[in-house]
Coordinates of C-alpha atoms in Angstrom, one line a residue:
X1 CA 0.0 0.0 0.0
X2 CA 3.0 2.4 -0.5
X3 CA 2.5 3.2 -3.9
X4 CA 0.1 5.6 -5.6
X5 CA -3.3 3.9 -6.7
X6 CA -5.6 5.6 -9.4
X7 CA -8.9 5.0 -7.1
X8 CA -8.9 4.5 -3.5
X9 CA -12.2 2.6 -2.0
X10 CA -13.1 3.4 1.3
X11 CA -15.3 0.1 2.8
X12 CA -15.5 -2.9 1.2
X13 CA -19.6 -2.8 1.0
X14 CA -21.4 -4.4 -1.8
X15 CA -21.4 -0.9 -4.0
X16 CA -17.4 -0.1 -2.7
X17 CA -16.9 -4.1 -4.3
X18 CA -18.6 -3.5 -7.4
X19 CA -16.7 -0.7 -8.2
X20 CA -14.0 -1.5 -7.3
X21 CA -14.2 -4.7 -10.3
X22 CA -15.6 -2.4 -12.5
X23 CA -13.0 -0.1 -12.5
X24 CA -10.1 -2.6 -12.5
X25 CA -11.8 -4.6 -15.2
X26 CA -11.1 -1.0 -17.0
X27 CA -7.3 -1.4 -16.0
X28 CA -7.6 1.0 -13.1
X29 CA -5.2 0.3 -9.9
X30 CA -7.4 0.0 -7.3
X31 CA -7.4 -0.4 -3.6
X32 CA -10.5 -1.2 -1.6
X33 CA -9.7 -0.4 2.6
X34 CA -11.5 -2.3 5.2
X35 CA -12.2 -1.8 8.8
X36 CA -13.3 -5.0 9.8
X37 CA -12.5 -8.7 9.9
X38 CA -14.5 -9.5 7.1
X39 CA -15.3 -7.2 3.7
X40 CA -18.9 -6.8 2.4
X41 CA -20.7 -4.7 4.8
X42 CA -24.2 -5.9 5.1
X43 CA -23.1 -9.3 3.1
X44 CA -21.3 -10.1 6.2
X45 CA -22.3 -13.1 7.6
X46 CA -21.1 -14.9 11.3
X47 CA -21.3 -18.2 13.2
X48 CA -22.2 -19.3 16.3
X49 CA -21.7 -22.9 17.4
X50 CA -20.5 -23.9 13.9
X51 CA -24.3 -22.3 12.8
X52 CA -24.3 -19.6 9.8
X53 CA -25.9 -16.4 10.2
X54 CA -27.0 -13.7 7.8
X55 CA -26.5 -10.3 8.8
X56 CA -28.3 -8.3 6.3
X57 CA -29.0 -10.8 3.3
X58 CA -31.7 -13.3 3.8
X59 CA -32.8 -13.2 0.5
X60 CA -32.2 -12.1 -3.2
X61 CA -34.8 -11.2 -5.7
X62 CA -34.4 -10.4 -9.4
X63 CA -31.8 -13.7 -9.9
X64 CA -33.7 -16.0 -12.5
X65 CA -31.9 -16.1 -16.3
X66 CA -32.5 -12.7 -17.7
X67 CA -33.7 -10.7 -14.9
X68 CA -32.0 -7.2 -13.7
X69 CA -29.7 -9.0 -11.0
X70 CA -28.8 -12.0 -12.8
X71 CA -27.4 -9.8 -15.8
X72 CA -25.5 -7.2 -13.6
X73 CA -23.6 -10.1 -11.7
X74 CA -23.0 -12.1 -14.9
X75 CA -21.3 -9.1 -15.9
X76 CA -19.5 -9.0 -12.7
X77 CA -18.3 -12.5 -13.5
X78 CA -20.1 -13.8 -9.5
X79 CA -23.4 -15.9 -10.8
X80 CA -22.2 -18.6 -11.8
X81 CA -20.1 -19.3 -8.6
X82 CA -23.0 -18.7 -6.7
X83 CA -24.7 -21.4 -4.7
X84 CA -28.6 -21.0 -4.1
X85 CA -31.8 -22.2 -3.7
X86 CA -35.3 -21.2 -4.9
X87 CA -37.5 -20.2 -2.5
X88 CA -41.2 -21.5 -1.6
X89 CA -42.6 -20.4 -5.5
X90 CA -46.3 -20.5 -3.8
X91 CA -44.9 -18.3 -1.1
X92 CA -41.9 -16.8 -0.7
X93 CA -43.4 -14.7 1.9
X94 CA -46.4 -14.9 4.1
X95 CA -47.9 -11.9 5.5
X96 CA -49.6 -12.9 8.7
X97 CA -51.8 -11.2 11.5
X98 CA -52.6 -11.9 15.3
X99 CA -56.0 -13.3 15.9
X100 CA -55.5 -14.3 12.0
X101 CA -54.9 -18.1 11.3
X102 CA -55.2 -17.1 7.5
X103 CA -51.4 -17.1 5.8
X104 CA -51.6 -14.4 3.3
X105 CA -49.3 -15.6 0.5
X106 CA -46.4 -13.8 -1.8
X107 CA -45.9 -15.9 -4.6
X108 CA -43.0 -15.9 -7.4
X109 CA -44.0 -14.3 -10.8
X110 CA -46.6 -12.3 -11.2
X111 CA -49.5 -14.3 -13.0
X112 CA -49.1 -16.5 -10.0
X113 CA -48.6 -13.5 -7.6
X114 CA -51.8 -12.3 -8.5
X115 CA -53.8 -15.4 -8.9
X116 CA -52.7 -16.7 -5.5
X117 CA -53.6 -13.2 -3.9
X118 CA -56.9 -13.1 -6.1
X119 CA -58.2 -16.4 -4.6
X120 CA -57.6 -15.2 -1.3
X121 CA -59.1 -12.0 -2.2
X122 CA -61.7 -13.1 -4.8
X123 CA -63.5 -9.7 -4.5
X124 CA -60.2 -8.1 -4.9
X125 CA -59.5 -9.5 -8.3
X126 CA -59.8 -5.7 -10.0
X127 CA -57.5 -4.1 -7.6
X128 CA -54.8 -6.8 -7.4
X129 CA -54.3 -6.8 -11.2
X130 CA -54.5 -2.9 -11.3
X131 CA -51.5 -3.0 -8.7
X132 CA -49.3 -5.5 -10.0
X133 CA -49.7 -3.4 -13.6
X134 CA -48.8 -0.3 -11.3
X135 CA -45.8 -1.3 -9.8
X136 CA -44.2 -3.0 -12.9
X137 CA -45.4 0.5 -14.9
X138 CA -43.2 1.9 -11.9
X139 CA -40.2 -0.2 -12.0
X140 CA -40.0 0.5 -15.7
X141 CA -39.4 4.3 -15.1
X142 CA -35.8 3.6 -13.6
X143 CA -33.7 2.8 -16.4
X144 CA -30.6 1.1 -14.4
X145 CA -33.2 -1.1 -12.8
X146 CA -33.7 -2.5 -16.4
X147 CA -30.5 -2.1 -17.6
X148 CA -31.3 0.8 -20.4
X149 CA -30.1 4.6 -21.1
X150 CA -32.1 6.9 -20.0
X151 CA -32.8 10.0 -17.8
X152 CA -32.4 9.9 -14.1
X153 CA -35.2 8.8 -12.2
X154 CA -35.2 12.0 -9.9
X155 CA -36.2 13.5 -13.0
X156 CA -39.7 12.7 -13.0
X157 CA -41.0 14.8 -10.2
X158 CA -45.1 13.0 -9.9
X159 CA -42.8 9.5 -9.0
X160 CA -41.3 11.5 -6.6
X161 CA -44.0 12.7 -4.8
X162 CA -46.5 9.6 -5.0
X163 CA -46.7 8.0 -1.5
X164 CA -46.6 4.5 -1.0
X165 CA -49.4 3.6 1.6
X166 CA -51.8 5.8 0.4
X167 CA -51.3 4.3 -3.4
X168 CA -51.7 1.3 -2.5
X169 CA -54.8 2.1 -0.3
X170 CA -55.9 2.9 -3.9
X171 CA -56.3 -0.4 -5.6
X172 CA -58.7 -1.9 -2.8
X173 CA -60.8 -0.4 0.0
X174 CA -60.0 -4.0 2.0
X175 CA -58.1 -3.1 5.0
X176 CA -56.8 -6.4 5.2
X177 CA -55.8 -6.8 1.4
X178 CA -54.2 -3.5 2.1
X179 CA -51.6 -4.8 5.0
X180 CA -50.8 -7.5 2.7
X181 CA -49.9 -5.9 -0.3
X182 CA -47.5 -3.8 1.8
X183 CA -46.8 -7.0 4.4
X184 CA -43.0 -6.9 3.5
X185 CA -42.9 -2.9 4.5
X186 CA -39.9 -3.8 6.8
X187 CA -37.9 -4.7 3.7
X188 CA -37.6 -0.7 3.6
X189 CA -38.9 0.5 6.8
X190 CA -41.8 1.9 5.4
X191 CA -43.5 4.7 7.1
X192 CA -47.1 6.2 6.0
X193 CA -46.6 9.9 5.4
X194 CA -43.4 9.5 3.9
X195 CA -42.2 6.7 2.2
X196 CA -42.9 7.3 -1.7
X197 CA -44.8 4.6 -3.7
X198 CA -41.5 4.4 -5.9
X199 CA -39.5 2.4 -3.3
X200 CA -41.9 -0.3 -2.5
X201 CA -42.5 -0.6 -5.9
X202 CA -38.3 -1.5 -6.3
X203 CA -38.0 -3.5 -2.9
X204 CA -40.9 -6.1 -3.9
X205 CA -40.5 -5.9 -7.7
X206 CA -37.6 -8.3 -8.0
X207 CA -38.8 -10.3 -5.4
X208 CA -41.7 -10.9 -7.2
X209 CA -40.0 -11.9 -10.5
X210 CA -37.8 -14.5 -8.3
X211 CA -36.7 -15.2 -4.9
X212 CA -33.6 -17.3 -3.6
X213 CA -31.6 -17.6 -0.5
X214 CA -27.9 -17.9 -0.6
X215 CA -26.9 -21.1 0.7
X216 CA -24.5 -21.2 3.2
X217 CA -24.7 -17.4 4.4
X218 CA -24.6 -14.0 1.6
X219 CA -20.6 -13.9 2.0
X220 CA -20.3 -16.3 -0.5
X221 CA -21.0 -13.0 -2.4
X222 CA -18.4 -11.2 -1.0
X223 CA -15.8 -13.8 -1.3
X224 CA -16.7 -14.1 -5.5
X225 CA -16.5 -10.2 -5.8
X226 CA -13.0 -10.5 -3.9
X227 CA -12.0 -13.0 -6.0
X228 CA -12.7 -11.4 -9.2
X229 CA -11.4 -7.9 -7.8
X230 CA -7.7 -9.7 -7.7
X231 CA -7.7 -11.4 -10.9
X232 CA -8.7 -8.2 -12.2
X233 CA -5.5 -6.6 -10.4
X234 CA -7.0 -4.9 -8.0
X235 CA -6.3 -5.2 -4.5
X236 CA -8.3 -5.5 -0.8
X237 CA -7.0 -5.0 2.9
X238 CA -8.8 -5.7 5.9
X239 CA -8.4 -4.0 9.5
X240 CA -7.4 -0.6 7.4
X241 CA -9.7 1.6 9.3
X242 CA -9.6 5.2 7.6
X243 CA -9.4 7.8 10.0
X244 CA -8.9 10.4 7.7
X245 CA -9.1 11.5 4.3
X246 CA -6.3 14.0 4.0
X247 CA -7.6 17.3 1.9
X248 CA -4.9 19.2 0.0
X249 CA -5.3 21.6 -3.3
X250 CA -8.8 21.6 -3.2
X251 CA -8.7 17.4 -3.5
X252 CA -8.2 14.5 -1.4
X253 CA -4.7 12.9 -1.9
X254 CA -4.2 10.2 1.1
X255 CA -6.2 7.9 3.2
X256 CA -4.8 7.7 6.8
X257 CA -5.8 4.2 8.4
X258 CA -5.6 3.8 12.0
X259 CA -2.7 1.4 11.8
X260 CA -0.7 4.2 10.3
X261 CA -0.9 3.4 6.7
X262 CA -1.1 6.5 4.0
X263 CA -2.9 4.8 1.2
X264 CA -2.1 7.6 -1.8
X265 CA -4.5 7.9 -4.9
X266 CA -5.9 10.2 -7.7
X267 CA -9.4 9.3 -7.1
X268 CA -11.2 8.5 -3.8
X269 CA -14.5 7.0 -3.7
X270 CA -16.4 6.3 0.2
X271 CA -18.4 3.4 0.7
X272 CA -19.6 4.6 3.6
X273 CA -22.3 7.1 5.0
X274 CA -21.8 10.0 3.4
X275 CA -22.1 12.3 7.0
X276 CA -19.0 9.9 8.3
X277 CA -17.3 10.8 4.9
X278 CA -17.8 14.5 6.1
X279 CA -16.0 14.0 9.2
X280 CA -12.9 12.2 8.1
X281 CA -12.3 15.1 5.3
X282 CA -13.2 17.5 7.9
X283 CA -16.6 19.4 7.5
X284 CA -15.0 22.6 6.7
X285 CA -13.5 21.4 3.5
X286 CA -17.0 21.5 2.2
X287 CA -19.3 24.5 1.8
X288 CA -21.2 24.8 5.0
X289 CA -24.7 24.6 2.2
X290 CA -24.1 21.1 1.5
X291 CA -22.1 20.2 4.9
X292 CA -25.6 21.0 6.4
X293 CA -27.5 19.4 3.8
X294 CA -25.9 16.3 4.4
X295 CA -26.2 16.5 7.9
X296 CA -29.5 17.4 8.0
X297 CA -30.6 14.2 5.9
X298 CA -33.0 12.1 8.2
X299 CA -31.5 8.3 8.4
X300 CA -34.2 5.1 8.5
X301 CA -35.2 3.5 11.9
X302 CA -32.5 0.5 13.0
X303 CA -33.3 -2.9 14.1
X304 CA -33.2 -5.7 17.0
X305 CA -32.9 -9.6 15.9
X306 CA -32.6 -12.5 17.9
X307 CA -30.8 -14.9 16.6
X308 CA -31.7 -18.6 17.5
X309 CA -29.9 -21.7 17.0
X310 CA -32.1 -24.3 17.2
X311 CA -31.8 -27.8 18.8
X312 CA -30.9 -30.8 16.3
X313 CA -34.6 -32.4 14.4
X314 CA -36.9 -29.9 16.3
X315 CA -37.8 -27.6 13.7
X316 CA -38.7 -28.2 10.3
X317 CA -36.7 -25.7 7.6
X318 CA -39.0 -23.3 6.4
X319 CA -38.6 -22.5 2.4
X320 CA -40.0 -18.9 3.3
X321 CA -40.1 -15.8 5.5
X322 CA -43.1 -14.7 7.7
X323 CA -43.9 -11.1 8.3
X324 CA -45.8 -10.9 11.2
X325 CA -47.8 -7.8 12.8
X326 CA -50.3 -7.5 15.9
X327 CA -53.1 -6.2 13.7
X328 CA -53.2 -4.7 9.9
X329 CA -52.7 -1.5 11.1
X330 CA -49.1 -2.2 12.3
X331 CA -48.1 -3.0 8.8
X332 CA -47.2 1.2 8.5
X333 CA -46.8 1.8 12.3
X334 CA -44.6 -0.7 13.5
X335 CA -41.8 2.1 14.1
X336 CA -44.1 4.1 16.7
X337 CA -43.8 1.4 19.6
X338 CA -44.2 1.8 23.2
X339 CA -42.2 -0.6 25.7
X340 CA -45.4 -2.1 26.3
X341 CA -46.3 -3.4 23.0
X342 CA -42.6 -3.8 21.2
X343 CA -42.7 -5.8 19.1
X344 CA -45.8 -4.7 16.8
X345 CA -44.3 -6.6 13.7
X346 CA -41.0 -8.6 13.1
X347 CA -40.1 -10.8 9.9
X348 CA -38.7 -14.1 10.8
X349 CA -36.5 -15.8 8.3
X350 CA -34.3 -19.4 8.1
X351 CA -30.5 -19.7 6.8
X352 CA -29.9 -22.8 4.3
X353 CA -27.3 -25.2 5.0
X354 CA -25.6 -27.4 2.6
X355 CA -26.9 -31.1 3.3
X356 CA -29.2 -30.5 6.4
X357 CA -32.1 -31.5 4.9
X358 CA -35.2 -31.0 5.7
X359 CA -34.4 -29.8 9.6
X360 CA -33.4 -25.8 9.8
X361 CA -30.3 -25.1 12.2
X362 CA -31.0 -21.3 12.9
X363 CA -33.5 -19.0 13.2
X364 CA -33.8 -14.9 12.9
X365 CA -36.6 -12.6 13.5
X366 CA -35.9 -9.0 13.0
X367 CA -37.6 -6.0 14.1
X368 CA -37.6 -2.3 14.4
X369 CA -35.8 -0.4 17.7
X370 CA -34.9 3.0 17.9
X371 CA -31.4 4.0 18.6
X372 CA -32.6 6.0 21.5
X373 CA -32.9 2.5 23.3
X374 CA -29.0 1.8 23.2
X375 CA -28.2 5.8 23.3
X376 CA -26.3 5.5 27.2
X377 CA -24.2 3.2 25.6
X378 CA -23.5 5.3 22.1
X379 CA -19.7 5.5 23.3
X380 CA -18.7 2.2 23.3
X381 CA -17.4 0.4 20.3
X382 CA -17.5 -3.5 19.6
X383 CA -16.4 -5.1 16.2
X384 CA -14.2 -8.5 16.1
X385 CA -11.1 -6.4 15.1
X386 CA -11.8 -4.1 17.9
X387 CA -13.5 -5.7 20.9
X388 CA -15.1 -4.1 23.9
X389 CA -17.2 -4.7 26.9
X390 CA -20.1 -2.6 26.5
X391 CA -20.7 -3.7 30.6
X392 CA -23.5 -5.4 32.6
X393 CA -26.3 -3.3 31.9
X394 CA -26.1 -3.6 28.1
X395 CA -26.7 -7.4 28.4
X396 CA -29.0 -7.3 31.4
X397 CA -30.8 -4.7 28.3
X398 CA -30.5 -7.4 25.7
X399 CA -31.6 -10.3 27.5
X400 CA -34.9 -8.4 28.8
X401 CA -35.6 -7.1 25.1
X402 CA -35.0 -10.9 23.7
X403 CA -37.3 -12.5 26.0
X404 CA -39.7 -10.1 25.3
X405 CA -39.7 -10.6 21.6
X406 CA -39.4 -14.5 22.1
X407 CA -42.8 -14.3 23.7
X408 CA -44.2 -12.3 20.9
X409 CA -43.0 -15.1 18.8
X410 CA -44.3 -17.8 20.5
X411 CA -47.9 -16.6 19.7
X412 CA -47.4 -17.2 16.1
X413 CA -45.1 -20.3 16.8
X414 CA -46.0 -21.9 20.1
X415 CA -43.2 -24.5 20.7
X416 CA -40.1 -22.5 19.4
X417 CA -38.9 -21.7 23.0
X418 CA -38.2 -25.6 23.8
X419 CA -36.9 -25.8 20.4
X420 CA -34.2 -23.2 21.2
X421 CA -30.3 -24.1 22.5
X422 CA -29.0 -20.5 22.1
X423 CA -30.0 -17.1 21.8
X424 CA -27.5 -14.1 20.3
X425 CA -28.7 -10.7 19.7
X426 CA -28.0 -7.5 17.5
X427 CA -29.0 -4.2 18.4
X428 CA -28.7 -0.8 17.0
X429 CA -25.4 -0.2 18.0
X430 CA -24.3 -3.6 16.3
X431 CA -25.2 -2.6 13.0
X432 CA -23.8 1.0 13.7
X433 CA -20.6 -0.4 14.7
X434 CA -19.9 -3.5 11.6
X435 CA -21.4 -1.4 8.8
X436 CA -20.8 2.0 9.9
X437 CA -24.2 3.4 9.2
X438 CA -25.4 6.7 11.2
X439 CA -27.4 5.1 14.3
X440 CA -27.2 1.7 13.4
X441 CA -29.9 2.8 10.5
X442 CA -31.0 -0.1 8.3
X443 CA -31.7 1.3 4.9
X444 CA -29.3 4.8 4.4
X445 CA -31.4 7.9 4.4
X446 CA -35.4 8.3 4.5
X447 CA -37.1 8.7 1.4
X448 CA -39.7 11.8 1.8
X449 CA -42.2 12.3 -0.7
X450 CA -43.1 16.0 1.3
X451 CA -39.1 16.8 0.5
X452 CA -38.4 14.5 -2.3
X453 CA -35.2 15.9 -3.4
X454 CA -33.6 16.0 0.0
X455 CA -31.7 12.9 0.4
X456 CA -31.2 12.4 -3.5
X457 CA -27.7 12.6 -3.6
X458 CA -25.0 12.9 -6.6
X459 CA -22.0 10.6 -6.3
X460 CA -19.9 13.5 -7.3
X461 CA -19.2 15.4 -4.3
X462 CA -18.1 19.1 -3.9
X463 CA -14.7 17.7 -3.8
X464 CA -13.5 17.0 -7.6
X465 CA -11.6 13.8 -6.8
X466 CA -14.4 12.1 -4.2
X467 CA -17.4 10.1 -5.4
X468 CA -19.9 8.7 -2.9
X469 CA -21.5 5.0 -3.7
X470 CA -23.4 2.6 -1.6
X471 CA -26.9 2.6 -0.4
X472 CA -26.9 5.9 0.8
X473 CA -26.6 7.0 -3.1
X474 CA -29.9 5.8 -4.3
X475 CA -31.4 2.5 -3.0
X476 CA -30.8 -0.2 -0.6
X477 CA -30.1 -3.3 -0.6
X478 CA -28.4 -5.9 -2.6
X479 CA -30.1 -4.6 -6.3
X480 CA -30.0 -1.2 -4.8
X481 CA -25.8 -1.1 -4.2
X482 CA -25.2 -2.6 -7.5
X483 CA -26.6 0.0 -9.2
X484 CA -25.2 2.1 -7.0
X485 CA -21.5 1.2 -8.2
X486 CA -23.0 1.3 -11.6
X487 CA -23.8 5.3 -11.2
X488 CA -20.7 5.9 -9.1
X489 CA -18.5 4.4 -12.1
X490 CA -20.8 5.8 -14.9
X491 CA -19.5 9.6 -13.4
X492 CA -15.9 8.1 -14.1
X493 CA -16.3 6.1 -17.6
X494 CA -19.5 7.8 -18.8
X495 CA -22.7 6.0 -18.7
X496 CA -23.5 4.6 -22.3
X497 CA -19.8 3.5 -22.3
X498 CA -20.3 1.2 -19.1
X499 CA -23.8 0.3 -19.6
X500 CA -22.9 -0.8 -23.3
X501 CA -20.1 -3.4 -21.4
X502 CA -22.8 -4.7 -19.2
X503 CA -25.0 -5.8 -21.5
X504 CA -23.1 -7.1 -24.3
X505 CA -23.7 -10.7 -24.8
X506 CA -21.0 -13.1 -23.6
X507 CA -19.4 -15.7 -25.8
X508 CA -21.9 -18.0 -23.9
X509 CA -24.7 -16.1 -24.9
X510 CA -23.3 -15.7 -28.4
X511 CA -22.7 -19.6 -29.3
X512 CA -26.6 -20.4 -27.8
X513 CA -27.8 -17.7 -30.0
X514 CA -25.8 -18.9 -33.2
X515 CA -27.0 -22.4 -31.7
X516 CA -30.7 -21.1 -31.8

């Protein structure tokens, strides 16, 4: 790391890993600088008594021959490494209610999706159609999403401003049909005044088209996107924690890590949060306008999972996640808890093992928390590179909030407390502290259709050599990031350049063609 490197990658997240290939597949020297133990962010994944567990990546949409995902990680040479299974095609997810025995089903691909909804709905069948029309007729507005030229998507002001839980309310007047068509809301941590129609419309979409989970834990991601970063030339250190991102001329010229490395390049680009990107170039170095702006940009509520490993033979692997609320209601308001009734709504979710059969391992269920629950402990700091004892009462904190949530779950799944051997926990501050997101937030920054342009930002900063990527750029998750790295490296190579790369055929495609 002593010599100078055309792009410098700060975090090793999904979007810092995809442009990093990108850019070496270009013949850029590139250097990708991580914090932690392991790279890839919210692909991270970590075990406990030999059992895999997802931190972030339960499941992938958009990954069947053809589809958005599938293309963009052919072209980053990862899909065919990648081991997976199909999820339940009947239902991927179920949507599910207390004092509600009914399981309200997601299915894969949307004649099925709609027919499955429209004989649980039979009423309904008007409304279901018009939404699924809706929310591709969405989806197809956002030319990355589909792998075309075109303008940006903040462009087009009326997408903007279109709220989610009042356009769905749209379609149907059934309260319950409602909840369900927005039953995966903690995918994006939905709230009903703000969130627009726009990012529902991209978090189910690909989901819809095609679900899998990754077997064996999302790192296997991470570990094919390192892979191909090397044989690309490119190159990847862990425990590099940047402390600073020296500013000189009007440009950033160094990265200073923590263990005293000076990482030297002509381009930097941050995969993390853009307001922590502010600090280690040092807020003055940017107009106080967009300092502020920046600051000011509200982040999305965090989260508390339990994570269970299960005893040997005692609970049957489920092919599927639940989302689970108190009534239909909760579906939007799951965020505005009281101690009393926490949890309103959690989604629980099962890792795949290679060769366990039909008997599941582990067990998460996820659910919002507000940061303001671990704030009298905001000082500490925990990673595996960097341990700490966050003391007594954080556990005595965690143990109280996991046996409360255990009881919620055993109303939907009565004999999963005999059924568990361990219990580990994450809160806010253990998503703040592995993926360096403001507060431990889940999805980047809130999406507001009453200030839509607020937390659209450009990956060109107001510094000339510093581009921002990630989730914080335009959308979340694993679809969201990619593109991400796409727009970050479309500022660099130029957009119609890149795209035209992407989707080229490959000599694959070529032969079946000639073949055909």
């Amino acid at each position: 790391m002593n010599k100078q490197y055309d792009v410098v990658i700060v975090g090793s997240g999904m979007g810092g890993l995809v442009s990093a290939i990108i850019l070496a597949k270009e013949g850029k020297s590139v250097c990708v600088l991580e914090k932690n133990n392991q790279y890839g962010g919210n692909l991270q994944t970590f075990v406990r008594e030999k059992t895999i567990f997802d931190t972030g990546v339960h499941y992938i949409g958009g990954l069947s021959k053809g589809q958005n995902l599938y293309r963009y990680f052919k072209y980053l040479g990862i899909f065919d490494g990648l081991n997976l299974k199909k999820m339940d095609e009947d239902a991927f997810d179920s949507i599910t209610f207390d004092e509600d025995q009914t399981e309200y089903n997601h299915a894969q691909g949307y004649e099925h999706f709609q027919k499955s909804l429209i004989n649980q709905f039979p009423e309904e069948e008007a409304g279901i159609k018009a939404y699924c029309k809706n929310l591709r007729e969405t989806c197809d507005k956002f030319p990355l999403y589909n792998l075309k030229l075109g303008k940006p998507y903040y462009d087009d002001t009326e997408l903007f401003s279109l709220p989610a839980r009042e356009h769905i309310n749209s379609f149907t007047t059934n309260e319950k049909l409602q909840a369900v068509l927005a039953g995966s809301n903690l995918l994006y941590a939905g709230e009903p005044n703000k969130t627009p129609f726009y990012v529902h419309a991209l978090s189910v979409n690909s989901y819809i088209e095609s679900s899998y989970r990754c077997v064996n834990g999302g790192s296997q991601i991470t570990k094919l996107l390192i892979r191909r970063l090397i044989e690309n030339g490119g190159e990847a250190y862990k425990h590099q924690e940047v402390t600073q991102l020296e500013y000189k001329d009007k440009k950033i010229v160094a990265a200073h890590t923590k263990e005293g490395k000076v990482v030297r390049g002509d381009l930097f680009i941050s995969n993390i949060e853009p307001k922590l990107t502010l600090k280690l170039v040092g807020e003055t170095n940017f107009r106080k306008a967009y300092s502020n702006r920046i600051k000011g940009i509200e982040s999305t509520i965090s989260a508390f999972s339990i994570h269970l490993v299960l005893k040997p033979e005692t609970v049957k692997y489920l092919n599927k996640n639940y989302y689970h609320y108190k009534t239909p209601d909760a579906v939007w308001n799951c965020h505005n808890y009281t101690q009393e009734n926490w949890p309103l709504g959690y989604m629980v979710s099962m890792g795949v093992k290679k060769g366990l059969g039909e008997w599941a391992d582990q067990l998460t269920a996820i659910t919002y928390m507000q940061y303001d629950e671990v704030r009298q402990w905001d000082k500490t700091f925990n990673t595996v590179a960097q341990k700490n004892d966050r003391g007594e009462t954080y556990e005595d904190f965690k143990k109280i909030k996991a046996e409360q949530f255990i009881k919620e779950l055993e109303k939907k799944f009565p004999t999963i407390r005999e059924c568990i051997q361990t219990i580990y926990t994450s809160t806010p501050l253990s998503y703040r502290d592995y993926i360096a997101c403001n507060e431990g937030s889940m999805y980047g920054y809130v999406k507001d259709v009453n200030n839509p342009l607020k937390s659209v930002l450009s990956p060109r900063t107001k510094i000339k050599n510093l581009l921002f990527t990630g989730q914080s750029l335009n959308m979340h998750g694993i679809l969201g990031v990619t593109i991400s790295g796409i727009v970050t490296c479309s500022e660099i190579l130029g957009r119609e350049y890149l795209l035209n790369k992407i989707v080229e055929p490959t000599a694959e495609e070529i032969v079946s063609n000639e073949t055909l």
